Amino acid sequence: MRLLTHNFMCSPRTKAYPLRLVPAEIEMIESAYNPGFVQHVLPRIEWEPLRATALACGLGELPPSPPQDPNVDEDVWRLLHRILLDTHVKEGILVSPSGAEYTIHNSIPNMLPKTAADAEPKHVPQATDIMDE
Amino acid sequence: MMGIYLIRFVPRLAHFRIPELLSVAASLGVDEQSLDLRPAVAECSTELVECEGPEDPEWREDTYGTYGPSLLQFARFESDALAVEVARRCVLVRHLARVIGAGQMYELCLADALERWRTEPWLKAIADDPHMSWRCRMDAMGCAYANEQKVEKYHVFGEILKGIKGKVDLKRPKMQLYVFEGRSPLKLKLMHRDRSPRRKLKSSSSSLDDALGHELQVAASGGHDESAASFDEIEGDSDDDASDGSRGAVSQPPQPDVVVFGVYLSRGFHDAARIFDVSKRCLMSTTSMEGSMAVIMANMSSMRRQNEVVCDPFCGSASLLLSAAYLGAQVLGFDIDDTSLSGRSINDKRNRLGELPFPCPLGNAVCTITKNFEQLGLREGPLDLAVMDCGSALRDGMLDVVLTDPPYGLREGAFEQTDNQLVAAKDIILSLLEFSARQLRPGGRLVYFLPVLRHEYCDENVPSHPALKLLFNAEQPLSINFSRRLMVLERL
């Protein structure tokens, strides 16, 4: 899960925001610098949660307010690109303000409410099902 | 000065062709009014309208006849480059040509062409260029001519052809002058009546026992179902010079309803089916959207070629997102089922997707969605994938496009089956509309397929939402009873 997506996500039932990220394994995969895309999504990003999450992942400090012009402060834009798009949380937990937890496994977060999932576990057919005795 | 162009569409998916063209044009900043689409052949009327050419107001006809929009349309573009860019992106466009002359008979076409030939500067430039090698080609709807017949028709335009300074080059000409012969649906039907059907159904997998599933598979393989009352089967598929008697050449074809003489500019997105061929993919499932349809849907979203955030809240094997990403989008895929998202292992027999019908071309043990992206050269893969119920964990206003094929509740039903299966489908559609209204930026589009029982369908019952405006509703018949309609809505 990229940190851009994390910034977009909220609790599935209550829509509470933000979800606190507790990363267990992070992989940095470098991609081509794309200021056009960063500029396109910047208005949709909540800045303070992004700043806090970047610090929690040990990625460096973003300035207190978002940058305005990609031609100025290219360092900030490059850091922003790295944080949003190059940071992949492979394993971890997302915690909602009410305490509900959602796991991230193999880079894929599972946002199904745990109580419903626990109540009806998926039935995986075993060899013992068809054997007698 | 706006030029007049001829667009020749592919015979299939009649009701999709104009919406796809308009959507692609819109994404390049060409609005419907300036495009000024007009059919080249009268739709249902059997009388010939007396008029001289596309400039004449008598050409204005009802675009949607019984058999869907005309295969030949005139359009106006500001420049050749813009016209080519639009045509090249459309899966359903076969050819694009710039019109030199048009008319209802060869003589009228020649007269129109001569008038332009003498006055318009772009044509003078072509005529006077000694290095402009050229040749003629024929595209006659519904029939294939022998070479002598074609040359006879090219000679009708002899007065123009004599005036071109460049040499004839049959192998690699710089310019191709096309003669298009268009025929009305009624004429084509009469011509086809005496011929045996040329299209054969591809054999369907015996493991699909669901009737609708069979239809979906036929649609997925890009073929046609014989029981479908689809006009697509009737229209001819003649192309270029590949003429041989077995293509159903009629010895005395009826007169064409329109003849257009023009400079050939470009094909449409001809390679879409090959590039997005599902059978060549690492990961595929029973619900993967057929390759060229996935591109058509992405085109319908009017997305720009870079930086748009496109989401599929029921992505499955992310077939739709693959085409959107190839065209430059950043894609988000959500699904309620974690096994679809995490891929499948060839050796894992307990996986619900079952054995692969084709061996994985990458030879890997694990096939994943990300590997599909890598196969097409998209190294960075999707923006993200997540397990969630109908996109519920996304806060509002994050998306530019919602592009999806929601579960019909029939084969891969993720919801409880009720007595009336389409009730479940309708609930999902309403959730989808609600999700899209919350997530899309103003002007952003929702593109999805609505499964429909043909005899029960009526326009008023189509699910709607006050914040979404319905732009297009294109039917793809799957059988006598079922079809699916591609709905394109815009966030107000």
XYZ file of C-alpha atoms in Angstrom:
625
model
C 0.000 0.000 0.000
C 1.383 3.372 -1.000
C 1.188 6.316 1.376
C -0.900 8.224 -1.158
C -3.616 5.592 -0.854
C -3.262 5.561 2.923
C -4.018 9.281 2.940
C -7.223 8.622 0.972
C -8.519 5.937 3.299
C -10.951 6.091 6.197
C -12.861 3.670 8.395
C -15.296 1.677 6.211
C -18.260 1.932 8.575
C -17.893 5.226 10.419
C -15.826 7.075 7.784
C -13.614 8.214 10.663
C -10.310 9.725 9.514
C -7.352 9.449 9.621
C -6.335 5.843 10.110
C -3.117 5.556 12.066
C -0.512 3.545 10.192
C 1.622 1.086 12.185
C 4.100 -0.200 9.615
C 5.826 -3.556 10.157
C 7.632 -3.821 6.802
C 8.281 -1.024 4.317
C 9.865 -1.314 0.888
C 11.112 1.682 -1.074
C 10.715 1.150 -4.818
C 11.992 4.070 -6.840
C 9.821 5.309 -9.676
C 10.224 8.024 -12.288
C 9.703 11.486 -10.804
C 6.199 12.603 -11.812
C 5.486 16.159 -10.617
C 2.415 16.352 -12.874
C 0.640 13.598 -10.991
C 1.717 14.874 -7.573
C 0.340 18.276 -8.508
C -2.902 16.680 -9.704
C -3.585 14.862 -6.414
C -2.155 17.423 -3.999
C -5.509 19.215 -3.486
C -7.023 15.912 -2.343
C -4.358 15.175 0.248
C -4.796 15.934 3.957
C -1.453 17.476 4.817
C -1.112 16.923 8.595
C -1.897 13.190 8.506
C 0.600 12.852 5.637
C 3.295 14.642 7.593
C 2.721 12.517 10.673
C 2.714 9.269 8.692
C 5.896 10.195 6.836
C 7.626 10.765 10.159
C 6.284 7.487 11.587
C 7.798 5.670 8.581
C 11.115 7.432 9.029
C 10.958 9.203 5.680
C 11.962 12.716 6.617
C 10.102 15.843 7.483
C 7.691 17.658 5.213
C 7.207 21.430 5.658
C 4.225 22.582 7.757
C 2.200 23.534 4.692
C 1.993 22.043 1.200
C 4.185 23.505 -1.588
C 2.464 25.586 -4.269
C 4.675 25.671 -7.337
C 6.540 22.663 -8.773
C 9.158 24.981 -10.254
C 10.099 26.270 -6.811
C 11.379 23.974 -4.013
C 12.023 20.982 -6.223
C 13.514 19.182 -3.172
C 10.190 19.289 -1.409
C 8.365 18.030 -4.492
C 10.828 15.176 -4.919
C 10.449 14.244 -1.257
C 6.703 14.387 -1.662
C 6.870 12.099 -4.695
C 9.064 9.677 -2.745
C 6.732 9.634 0.227
C 3.503 9.330 -1.738
C 4.476 6.966 -4.542
C 7.750 5.181 -3.731
C 6.900 4.064 -0.198
C 5.237 0.650 -0.141
C 3.926 -0.685 3.158
C 4.149 -4.446 2.695
C 3.030 -5.500 6.171
C 1.363 -3.440 8.855
C -1.793 -2.393 10.611
C -4.211 0.476 10.137
C -5.900 1.628 13.346
C -9.095 3.679 13.225
C -9.818 6.396 15.846
C -12.251 3.987 17.561
C -9.568 1.296 17.876
C -10.679 -1.068 15.094
C -7.710 -2.659 13.322
C -7.228 -3.546 9.652
C -4.266 -5.589 8.480
C -2.021 -4.927 5.509
C -0.604 -8.120 4.038
C 1.490 -8.383 0.853
C 0.895 -4.685 0.239
C -2.884 -5.193 0.203
C -4.922 -3.677 3.055
C -8.017 -5.585 4.123
C -10.711 -3.055 4.933
C -13.505 -5.475 5.666
C -14.815 -4.947 9.227
C -13.166 -7.671 11.300
C -16.312 -8.598 13.239
C -18.190 -9.673 10.108
C -15.162 -11.586 8.836
C -14.666 -13.321 12.170
C -18.307 -14.322 12.430
C -18.283 -16.286 9.161
C -14.854 -17.629 8.293
C -14.435 -18.636 4.635
C -14.856 -22.366 4.270
C -11.710 -23.779 2.706
C -12.317 -27.392 1.609
C -9.905 -29.795 3.297
C -8.961 -33.334 2.325
C -10.576 -34.497 5.606
C -13.977 -33.222 4.427
C -14.394 -35.971 1.865
C -12.710 -38.768 3.757
C -14.898 -40.967 5.882
C -14.174 -41.409 9.609
C -10.888 26.288 -41.823
C -12.452 23.063 -40.636
C -11.863 20.145 -42.949
C -14.440 17.451 -43.607
C -13.415 13.927 -42.747
C -14.928 10.518 -43.320
C -14.950 8.015 -40.471
C -15.567 4.389 -41.351
C -16.459 2.282 -38.349
C -15.978 -1.393 -37.605
C -19.151 -3.454 -38.195
C -19.600 -4.620 -34.610
C -21.027 -2.988 -31.487
C -23.132 -0.518 -33.479
C -24.482 1.458 -30.522
C -21.044 1.958 -29.025
C -19.419 3.627 -31.971
C -20.716 7.193 -31.693
C -20.402 7.328 -27.861
C -16.804 6.085 -28.068
C -15.931 8.635 -30.737
C -17.582 11.501 -28.862
C -15.895 10.521 -25.586
C -12.433 10.322 -27.136
C -12.999 13.621 -28.942
C -14.086 15.225 -25.660
C -10.911 14.037 -23.927
C -8.936 15.892 -26.616
C -11.011 19.050 -26.254
C -13.229 18.576 -29.320
C -16.866 19.104 -28.372
C -19.829 17.456 -30.042
C -21.017 20.614 -31.748
C -17.787 21.413 -33.509
C -17.424 17.748 -34.486
C -20.744 17.979 -36.374
C -21.205 14.265 -36.981
C -23.516 13.402 -39.850
C -24.322 9.975 -41.257
C -23.169 9.464 -44.837
C -25.953 7.050 -45.689
C -29.643 7.470 -45.001
C -30.696 5.118 -42.222
C -34.111 3.682 -42.839
C -35.563 5.590 -45.692
C -35.673 3.834 -49.008
C -35.992 7.031 -51.031
C -32.824 8.630 -52.231
C -32.457 12.197 -51.193
C -31.447 14.464 -54.016
C -28.432 16.367 -52.893
C -24.878 17.128 -53.894
C -22.685 16.420 -50.911
C -22.074 16.695 -47.176
C -22.354 20.501 -47.196
C -25.965 20.261 -48.263
C -28.435 20.513 -45.330
C -30.455 17.639 -46.835
C -27.799 15.258 -45.459
C -29.002 15.816 -41.921
C -30.671 12.576 -40.998
C -31.841 10.840 -37.883
C -28.631 9.280 -36.605
C -30.075 6.306 -34.805
C -32.050 4.173 -37.166
C -33.261 0.657 -36.521
C -29.805 -0.748 -37.131
C -27.828 1.690 -35.067
C -25.747 4.603 -36.302
C -24.388 4.530 -39.818
C -21.044 2.816 -40.440
C -19.965 5.892 -42.360
C -20.032 9.305 -40.732
C -18.814 12.710 -41.777
C -17.080 14.805 -39.128
C -15.313 18.148 -38.959
C -11.938 18.631 -37.371
C -9.655 21.638 -37.153
C -6.655 19.758 -38.474
C -5.456 16.436 -39.861
C -3.344 15.893 -36.749
C -6.314 16.231 -34.403
C -8.495 13.979 -36.557
C -5.789 11.311 -36.652
C -5.256 11.506 -32.893
C -8.958 10.971 -32.226
C -9.314 8.143 -34.754
C -6.185 6.326 -33.562
C -7.561 5.972 -30.051
C -10.980 4.586 -31.025
C -11.260 0.801 -31.072
C -14.392 0.946 -33.219
C -12.961 3.178 -35.943
C -11.639 1.270 -38.920
C -10.554 4.086 -41.260
C -10.219 7.845 -41.306
C -9.961 9.792 -44.554
C -10.094 13.435 -45.517
C -12.892 14.030 -47.966
C -12.111 15.341 -51.423
C -15.601 14.696 -52.775
C -18.801 12.881 -51.890
C -22.079 12.181 -53.625
C -24.785 9.654 -54.081
C -23.414 8.380 -57.358
C -19.977 8.275 -58.892
C -20.795 11.215 -61.184
C -21.969 13.391 -58.309
C -18.943 12.443 -56.252
C -16.638 13.372 -59.132
C -18.354 16.728 -59.585
C -17.982 17.538 -55.868
C -14.371 16.399 -55.898
C -13.475 18.473 -58.969
C -14.851 21.582 -57.366
C -12.663 21.122 -54.295
C -9.713 20.040 -56.395
C -9.686 23.357 -58.191
C -10.157 25.597 -55.173
C -8.708 24.155 -51.991
C -5.051 24.875 -51.231
C -4.305 21.581 -49.433
C -5.320 19.666 -52.537
C -3.262 21.932 -54.787
C -0.262 21.213 -52.586
C -0.793 17.479 -52.989
C -1.240 17.737 -56.751
C 1.849 19.876 -57.295
C 4.248 17.851 -55.176
C 6.390 15.753 -57.543
C 7.588 13.507 -54.704
C 4.116 12.570 -53.554
C 3.847 8.964 -54.769
C 0.314 7.614 -54.658
C -2.096 4.798 -55.403
C -5.834 4.213 -55.279
C -7.686 1.821 -52.994
C -11.287 0.706 -52.715
C -13.379 0.113 -49.621
C -16.789 -1.095 -50.710
C -19.289 -1.993 -48.011
C -20.798 -5.394 -48.456
C -18.916 -6.561 -51.513
C -15.495 -7.252 -52.946
C -14.629 -6.245 -56.509
C -12.228 -7.934 -58.902
C -9.205 -5.825 -59.840
C -10.546 -4.884 -63.272
C -13.770 -3.627 -61.751
C -11.813 -1.507 -59.270
C -9.594 0.058 -61.922
C -12.715 0.922 -63.914
C -14.055 2.801 -60.902
C -10.784 4.584 -60.236
C -10.881 5.849 -63.827
C -14.069 7.746 -63.048
C -11.779 10.134 -61.216
C -9.340 10.203 -64.114
C -9.522 13.963 -64.515
C -8.229 14.421 -60.989
C -5.705 11.617 -61.088
C -4.161 12.945 -64.298
C -3.424 16.209 -62.542
C -1.253 14.673 -59.826
C 2.425 15.291 -60.519
C 3.663 12.496 -58.259
C 4.236 8.967 -59.570
C 2.062 5.921 -58.966
C 3.647 3.534 -56.482
C 1.687 0.387 -55.748
C 4.060 -0.915 -53.062
C 4.876 1.963 -50.721
C 2.972 5.061 -51.739
C 3.203 8.208 -49.642
C -0.451 8.858 -50.134
C -3.444 6.616 -50.660
C -6.552 7.864 -52.386
C -9.539 5.941 -51.207
C -12.839 5.319 -52.897
C -15.492 4.418 -50.302
C -18.773 2.881 -51.405
C -21.449 3.058 -48.734
C -24.703 1.145 -48.831
C -27.814 1.509 -46.726
C -28.644 -1.182 -44.130
C -31.629 -2.286 -46.208
C -29.508 -2.870 -49.295
C -26.873 -4.759 -47.345
C -29.540 -6.954 -45.824
C -30.897 -7.833 -49.255
C -27.388 -8.556 -50.515
C -26.574 -10.763 -47.574
C -29.808 -12.719 -47.717
C -28.562 -14.973 -50.461
C -25.140 -15.600 -49.006
C -24.253 -18.131 -46.320
C -23.215 -16.609 -42.991
C -19.473 -16.069 -42.967
C -18.860 -15.631 -39.281
C -18.483 -18.748 -37.164
C -18.877 -18.951 -33.399
C -15.721 -19.758 -31.486
C -16.260 -22.954 -29.502
C -17.277 -22.280 -25.941
C -15.924 -24.018 -22.871
C -18.031 -26.976 -21.767
C -17.545 -26.117 -18.100
C -19.884 -23.118 -18.349
C -23.394 -24.427 -17.818
C -25.078 -21.137 -17.151
C -26.925 -19.867 -20.229
C -25.980 -16.302 -19.596
C -22.466 -17.419 -18.855
C -22.303 -18.871 -22.338
C -23.446 -15.620 -23.825
C -20.899 -13.699 -21.822
C -18.160 -15.968 -23.002
C -19.186 -15.513 -26.612
C -19.089 -11.785 -26.071
C -15.794 -12.141 -24.256
C -14.193 -13.974 -27.153
C -15.200 -11.102 -29.427
C -17.468 -13.312 -31.541
C -21.171 -13.097 -32.228
C -24.039 -15.206 -30.989
C -26.125 -16.444 -33.902
C -29.382 -16.058 -32.082
C -28.713 -12.409 -31.357
C -30.786 -10.141 -33.532
C -27.683 -8.153 -34.231
C -27.244 -6.174 -37.349
C -23.503 -6.457 -36.951
C -23.539 -9.845 -38.584
C -25.165 -8.507 -41.699
C -22.890 -5.633 -42.613
C -20.043 -6.582 -44.882
C -16.509 -6.614 -43.748
C -14.697 -5.767 -46.948
C -11.304 -4.205 -46.561
C -8.612 -2.936 -48.888
C -7.532 -5.088 -51.773
C -7.770 -8.537 -50.239
C -10.410 -9.508 -52.747
C -11.082 -13.119 -53.521
C -14.289 -14.863 -54.556
C -14.665 -16.699 -51.251
C -15.361 -13.421 -49.418
C -18.797 -13.466 -50.908
C -18.311 -11.272 -53.971
C -21.604 -10.502 -55.652
C -21.274 -10.425 -59.408
C -23.683 -7.537 -59.904
C -23.648 -5.562 -56.644
C -26.399 -2.943 -56.362
C -25.497 0.703 -56.786
C -23.908 2.292 -53.740
C -25.916 4.853 -51.781
C -22.949 7.112 -51.272
C -19.527 7.368 -52.883
C -16.737 9.214 -51.118
C -13.362 10.020 -52.624
C -10.677 11.050 -50.162
C -7.127 10.992 -48.880
C -6.544 8.133 -46.459
C -5.188 9.282 -43.100
C -5.257 6.593 -40.449
C -6.640 3.387 -39.005
C -8.385 3.237 -35.680
C -6.996 1.474 -32.602
C -6.588 -1.682 -34.621
C -4.120 -3.324 -32.234
C -6.331 -3.192 -29.144
C -7.522 -6.794 -29.414
C -3.984 -8.089 -29.893
C -2.345 -6.012 -27.127
C -5.032 -6.797 -24.569
C -5.629 -10.420 -25.499
C -6.740 -12.037 -22.247
C -5.478 -15.489 -23.213
C -1.891 -14.162 -23.335
C -2.102 -12.774 -19.837
C -0.416 -14.144 -16.759
C -3.477 -13.837 -14.542
C -7.004 -14.153 -15.847
C -10.318 -15.256 -14.463
C -13.755 -16.204 -15.701
C -14.867 -12.609 -15.203
C -11.944 -10.840 -16.916
C -13.245 -8.212 -19.325
C -12.411 -8.925 -22.953
C -9.426 -6.845 -24.080
C -10.846 -4.530 -26.730
C -14.024 -3.920 -24.707
C -11.859 -2.892 -21.752
C -10.255 -0.250 -23.972
C -13.636 0.902 -25.284
C -14.812 1.369 -21.696
C -11.676 3.314 -20.814
C -12.271 5.500 -23.895
C -15.877 6.082 -22.825
C -14.628 7.564 -19.569
C -13.144 10.424 -21.569
C -10.007 10.141 -19.459
C -6.988 12.179 -20.366
C -3.850 10.231 -21.140
C -2.015 10.967 -17.944
C -2.409 11.436 -14.225
C -6.099 10.656 -13.829
C -7.069 8.556 -10.783
C -9.253 5.712 -12.087
C -10.946 3.298 -9.672
C -12.710 -0.021 -10.094
C -14.553 -0.924 -6.872
C -15.282 -4.469 -8.208
C -11.988 -5.074 -9.962
C -11.671 -8.872 -9.796
C -8.617 -9.636 -11.942
C -8.234 -5.901 -12.730
C -8.720 -6.376 -16.466
C -10.410 -2.987 -16.883
C -7.759 -1.216 -14.840
C -5.061 -2.764 -16.990
C -6.357 -1.022 -20.094
C -6.856 2.279 -18.240
C -3.317 2.087 -16.884
C -1.909 1.301 -20.332
C -3.604 4.461 -21.564
C -1.883 6.462 -18.813
C -4.116 6.398 -15.743
C -3.147 5.765 -12.125
C -5.457 2.962 -11.068
C -6.995 1.854 -7.783
C -8.527 -1.602 -7.603
C -10.873 -2.737 -4.845
C -12.668 -6.044 -4.402
C -14.512 -7.726 -1.566
C -12.664 -10.980 -2.289
C -9.023 -11.148 -1.212
C -8.235 -14.231 -3.290
C -8.923 -12.364 -6.563
C -6.547 -9.600 -5.553
C -3.678 -11.691 -4.314
C -3.445 -13.695 -7.505
C -3.287 -17.462 -7.765
C -0.742 -20.166 -7.634
C -0.840 -22.675 -10.469
C -0.153 -25.440 -7.980
C -2.802 -24.420 -5.509
C -5.807 -26.620 -6.331
C -7.891 -25.178 -3.534
C -7.912 -21.773 -5.126
C -11.443 -20.986 -6.264
C -10.349 -19.781 -9.691
C -9.421 -23.306 -10.713
C -6.961 -24.511 -13.333
C -5.713 -22.126 -15.982
C -6.974 -23.029 -19.492
C -3.777 -21.609 -20.955
C -0.301 -22.066 -19.508
C 1.053 -18.935 -17.899
C 3.344 -17.327 -20.508
C 5.712 -16.105 -17.805
C 6.199 -19.652 -16.523
C 5.866 -18.432 -12.953
C 4.323 -20.318 -10.084
C 2.381 -17.328 -8.893
C 0.326 -15.158 -11.227
C -0.674 -11.802 -9.829
C -2.384 -8.653 -10.960
C 0.926 -6.806 -10.756
C 2.510 -9.336 -13.125
C -0.222 -8.565 -15.669
C 0.834 -4.934 -15.514
C 4.496 -5.863 -15.912
C 3.662 -7.956 -18.977
C 2.393 -4.799 -20.690
C 5.452 -2.802 -19.685
C 3.742 -0.980 -16.797
C 6.543 -1.489 -14.273
C 4.979 0.521 -11.504
C 1.820 -1.576 -11.471
C -1.496 -0.333 -10.152
C -1.474 2.590 -7.747
C -2.950 0.252 -5.166
C -5.204 -2.712 -4.517
C -7.378 -3.133 -1.424
C -9.979 -5.493 -0.052
C -13.131 -3.583 0.742
C -16.887 -3.651 0.287
C -17.950 -1.432 -2.623
C -15.255 1.147 -1.985
C -16.515 1.970 1.502
C -13.115 2.785 3.009
C -12.353 5.727 0.715
C -13.047 9.265 1.862
C -15.042 11.513 -0.477
C -13.871 13.268 -3.620
C -10.774 11.211 -4.389
C -11.474 9.992 -7.936
C -11.481 11.218 -11.535
C -13.093 8.140 -13.087
C -15.000 5.097 -11.853
C -14.657 2.309 -14.389
C -16.221 -1.020 -13.531
C -18.130 -4.148 -14.474
C -20.165 -4.790 -11.324
C -21.079 -8.337 -10.269
C -24.267 -9.377 -12.009
C -24.967 -11.792 -9.170
C -25.325 -14.623 -11.665
C -22.078 -16.576 -11.998
C -19.533 -15.242 -9.549
C -22.180 -14.096 -7.060
C -20.530 -12.581 -4.023
C -23.858 -11.769 -2.498
C -26.550 -14.060 -1.220
C -28.656 -15.424 -4.011
C -32.259 -14.351 -3.688
C -35.181 -15.713 -5.694
C -35.008 -12.825 -8.094
C -31.351 -12.674 -9.046
C -31.613 -9.245 -10.614
C -32.674 -7.733 -7.279
C -29.207 -8.383 -5.948
C -27.702 -6.819 -9.046
C -29.841 -3.693 -8.611
C -28.683 -3.166 -5.003
C -25.093 -3.297 -6.144
C -25.798 -0.801 -8.917
C -27.391 1.620 -6.440
C -24.386 1.296 -4.123
C -22.147 1.919 -7.122
C -24.053 5.081 -8.064
C -23.871 6.308 -4.479
C -20.130 5.583 -4.346
C -19.535 7.387 -7.636
C -21.560 10.433 -6.655
C -19.466 10.764 -3.494
C -16.100 10.076 -5.073
C -16.050 11.710 -8.504
C -14.824 15.213 -9.117
C -17.292 17.412 -11.055
C -17.099 16.362 -14.716
C -15.680 12.965 -13.828
C -17.359 9.922 -15.366
C -18.778 6.617 -14.203
C -18.701 3.844 -16.812
C -20.314 0.490 -15.991
C -22.226 -2.409 -17.494
C -25.845 -2.941 -16.531
C -27.178 -6.477 -17.110
C -30.647 -6.363 -18.675
C -33.529 -8.667 -19.487
C -34.403 -7.381 -22.933
C -38.155 -7.836 -22.804
C -38.361 -6.099 -19.396
C -36.068 -3.191 -20.137
C -37.292 0.358 -20.446
C -35.388 3.635 -20.256
C -37.340 4.917 -17.250
C -36.297 2.005 -15.028
C -32.577 2.589 -15.459
C -31.003 3.222 -12.016
C -30.234 6.905 -11.545
C -28.788 9.366 -9.070
C -29.520 13.118 -8.802
C -25.822 14.029 -8.900
C -25.080 11.955 -12.005
C -26.203 12.777 -15.546
C -26.688 9.898 -17.997
C -24.705 10.599 -21.172
C -24.812 7.320 -23.088
C -26.590 4.011 -22.846
C -25.253 1.519 -25.416
C -26.670 -1.961 -25.769
C -24.552 -5.048 -26.407
C -27.001 -7.863 -27.181
C -25.818 -11.180 -25.755
C -28.796 -13.334 -26.713
C -32.502 -13.071 -27.478
C -33.248 -12.581 -23.765
C -30.189 -10.915 -22.320
C -28.079 -7.951 -23.107
C -25.812 -5.694 -21.180
C -25.890 -1.960 -21.499
C -22.845 0.230 -21.125
C -23.916 3.201 -19.023
C -21.829 6.355 -19.101
C -22.682 8.961 -16.472
C -21.108 12.302 -15.650
C -20.808 13.865 -12.212
C -22.531 17.218 -12.250
